XYZ file of C-alpha atoms in Angstrom:
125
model
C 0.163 -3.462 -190.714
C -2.639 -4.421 -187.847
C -0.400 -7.481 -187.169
C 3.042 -5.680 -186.873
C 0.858 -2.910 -184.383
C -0.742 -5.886 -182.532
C 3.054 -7.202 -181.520
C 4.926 -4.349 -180.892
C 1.769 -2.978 -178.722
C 2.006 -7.035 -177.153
C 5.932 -6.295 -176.474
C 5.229 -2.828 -174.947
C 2.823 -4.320 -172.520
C 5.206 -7.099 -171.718
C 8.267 -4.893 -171.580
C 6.367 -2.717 -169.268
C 4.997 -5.357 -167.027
C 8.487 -6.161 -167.019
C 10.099 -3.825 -165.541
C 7.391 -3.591 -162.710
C 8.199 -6.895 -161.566
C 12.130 -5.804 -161.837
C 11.544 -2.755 -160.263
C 10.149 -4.745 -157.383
C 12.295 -6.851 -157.123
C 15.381 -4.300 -157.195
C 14.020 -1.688 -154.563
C 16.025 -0.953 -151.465
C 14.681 -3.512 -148.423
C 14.054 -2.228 -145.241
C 14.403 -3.917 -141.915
C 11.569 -3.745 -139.407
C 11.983 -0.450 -137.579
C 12.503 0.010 -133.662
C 14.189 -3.520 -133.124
C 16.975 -2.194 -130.164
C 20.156 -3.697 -130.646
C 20.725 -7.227 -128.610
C 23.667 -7.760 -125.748
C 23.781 -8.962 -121.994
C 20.273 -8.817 -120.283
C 18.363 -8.411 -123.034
C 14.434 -8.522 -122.990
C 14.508 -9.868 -126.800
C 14.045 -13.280 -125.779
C 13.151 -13.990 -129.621
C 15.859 -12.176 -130.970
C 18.552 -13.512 -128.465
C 17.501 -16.822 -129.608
C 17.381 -15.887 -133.460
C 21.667 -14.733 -132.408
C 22.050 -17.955 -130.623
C 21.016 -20.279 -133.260
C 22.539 -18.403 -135.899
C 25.832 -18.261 -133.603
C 25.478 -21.867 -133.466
C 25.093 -22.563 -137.051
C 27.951 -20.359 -137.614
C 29.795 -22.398 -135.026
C 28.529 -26.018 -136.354
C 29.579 -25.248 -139.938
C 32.766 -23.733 -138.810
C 33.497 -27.235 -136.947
C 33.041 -25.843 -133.469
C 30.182 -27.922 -132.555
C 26.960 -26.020 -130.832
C 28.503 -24.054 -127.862
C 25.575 -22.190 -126.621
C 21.993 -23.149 -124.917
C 19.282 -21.693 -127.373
C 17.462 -20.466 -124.549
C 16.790 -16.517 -125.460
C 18.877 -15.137 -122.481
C 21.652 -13.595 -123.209
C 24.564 -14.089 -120.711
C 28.016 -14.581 -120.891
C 28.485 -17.866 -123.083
C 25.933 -16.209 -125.756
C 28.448 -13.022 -125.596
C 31.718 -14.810 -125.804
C 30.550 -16.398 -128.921
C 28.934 -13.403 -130.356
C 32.446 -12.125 -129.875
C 33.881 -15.090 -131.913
C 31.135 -14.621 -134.349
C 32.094 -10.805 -134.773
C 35.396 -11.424 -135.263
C 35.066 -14.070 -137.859
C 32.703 -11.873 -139.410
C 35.229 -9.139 -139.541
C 32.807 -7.066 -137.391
C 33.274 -4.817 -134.761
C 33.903 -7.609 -131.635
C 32.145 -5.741 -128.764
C 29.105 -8.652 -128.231
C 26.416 -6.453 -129.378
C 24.293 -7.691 -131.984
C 23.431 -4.178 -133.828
C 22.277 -3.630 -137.468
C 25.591 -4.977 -139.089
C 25.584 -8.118 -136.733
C 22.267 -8.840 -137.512
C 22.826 -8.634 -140.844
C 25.559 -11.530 -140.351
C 23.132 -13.153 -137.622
C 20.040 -13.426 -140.266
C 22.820 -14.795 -142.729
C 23.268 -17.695 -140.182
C 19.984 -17.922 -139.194
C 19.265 -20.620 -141.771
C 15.574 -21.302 -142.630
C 14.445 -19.564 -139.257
C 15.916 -16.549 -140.976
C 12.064 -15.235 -142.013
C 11.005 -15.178 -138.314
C 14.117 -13.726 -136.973
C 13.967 -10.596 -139.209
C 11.039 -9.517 -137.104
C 13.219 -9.852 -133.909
C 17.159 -8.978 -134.859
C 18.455 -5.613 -135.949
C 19.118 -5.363 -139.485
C 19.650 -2.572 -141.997
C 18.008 -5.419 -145.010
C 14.907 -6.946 -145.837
């Protein structure tokens, strides 16, 4: 009887444990707060270039080659392609990297995606 107790107390413990871990794991992520949405003349020279690279990922994969300077000013080539990159994303196309087009942006962002959720707009963690 001590022996069954012992196991199903051990399974309780573990089942427990369990589901803090899962729990965790499973709670809604939240973006950094405050990060203002990216377009022409923005002062995000981080996050510009977190939209450029990712652009240019996006662009590279897509057999487009790497169409924009990663330079963290956002001018006219970096909106044209955030354009492209919208549209292809089935996004509202209006080159301004908001929550939703960050979301796609930090998707692109490949292993540079860590640092860049600290400067893009996002509604995930």
């Amino acid at each position: 009887m001590a022996g069954i107790k012992k196991t199903v107390c051990t399974i309780g413990i573990m089942a427990a444990a369990a589901g803090m871990v899962g729990g965790g794991l499973a709670g809604t992520a939240n973006a950094k707060p405050g990060i203002a949405n990216i377009s022409v003349g923005s002062g995000n020279s981080h996050g510009v270039w977190c939209v450029q690279r990712a652009v240019n990922n996006w662009a590279e994969r897509t057999g487009k080659g790497r169409p924009i300077g990663e330079d963290g000013k956002f001018g006219s080539a970096t909106k044209t392609w955030v354009v492209k990159f919208q549209k292809a994303s089935k996004l509202g196309a209006d080159g301004i990297v908001g929550p939703k087009t960050g979301n796609s942006v930090l998707d692109n962002a490949g292993h540079h995606r860590g640092y860049c959720y600290d400067h893009v707009p996002s509604t995930r963690r």
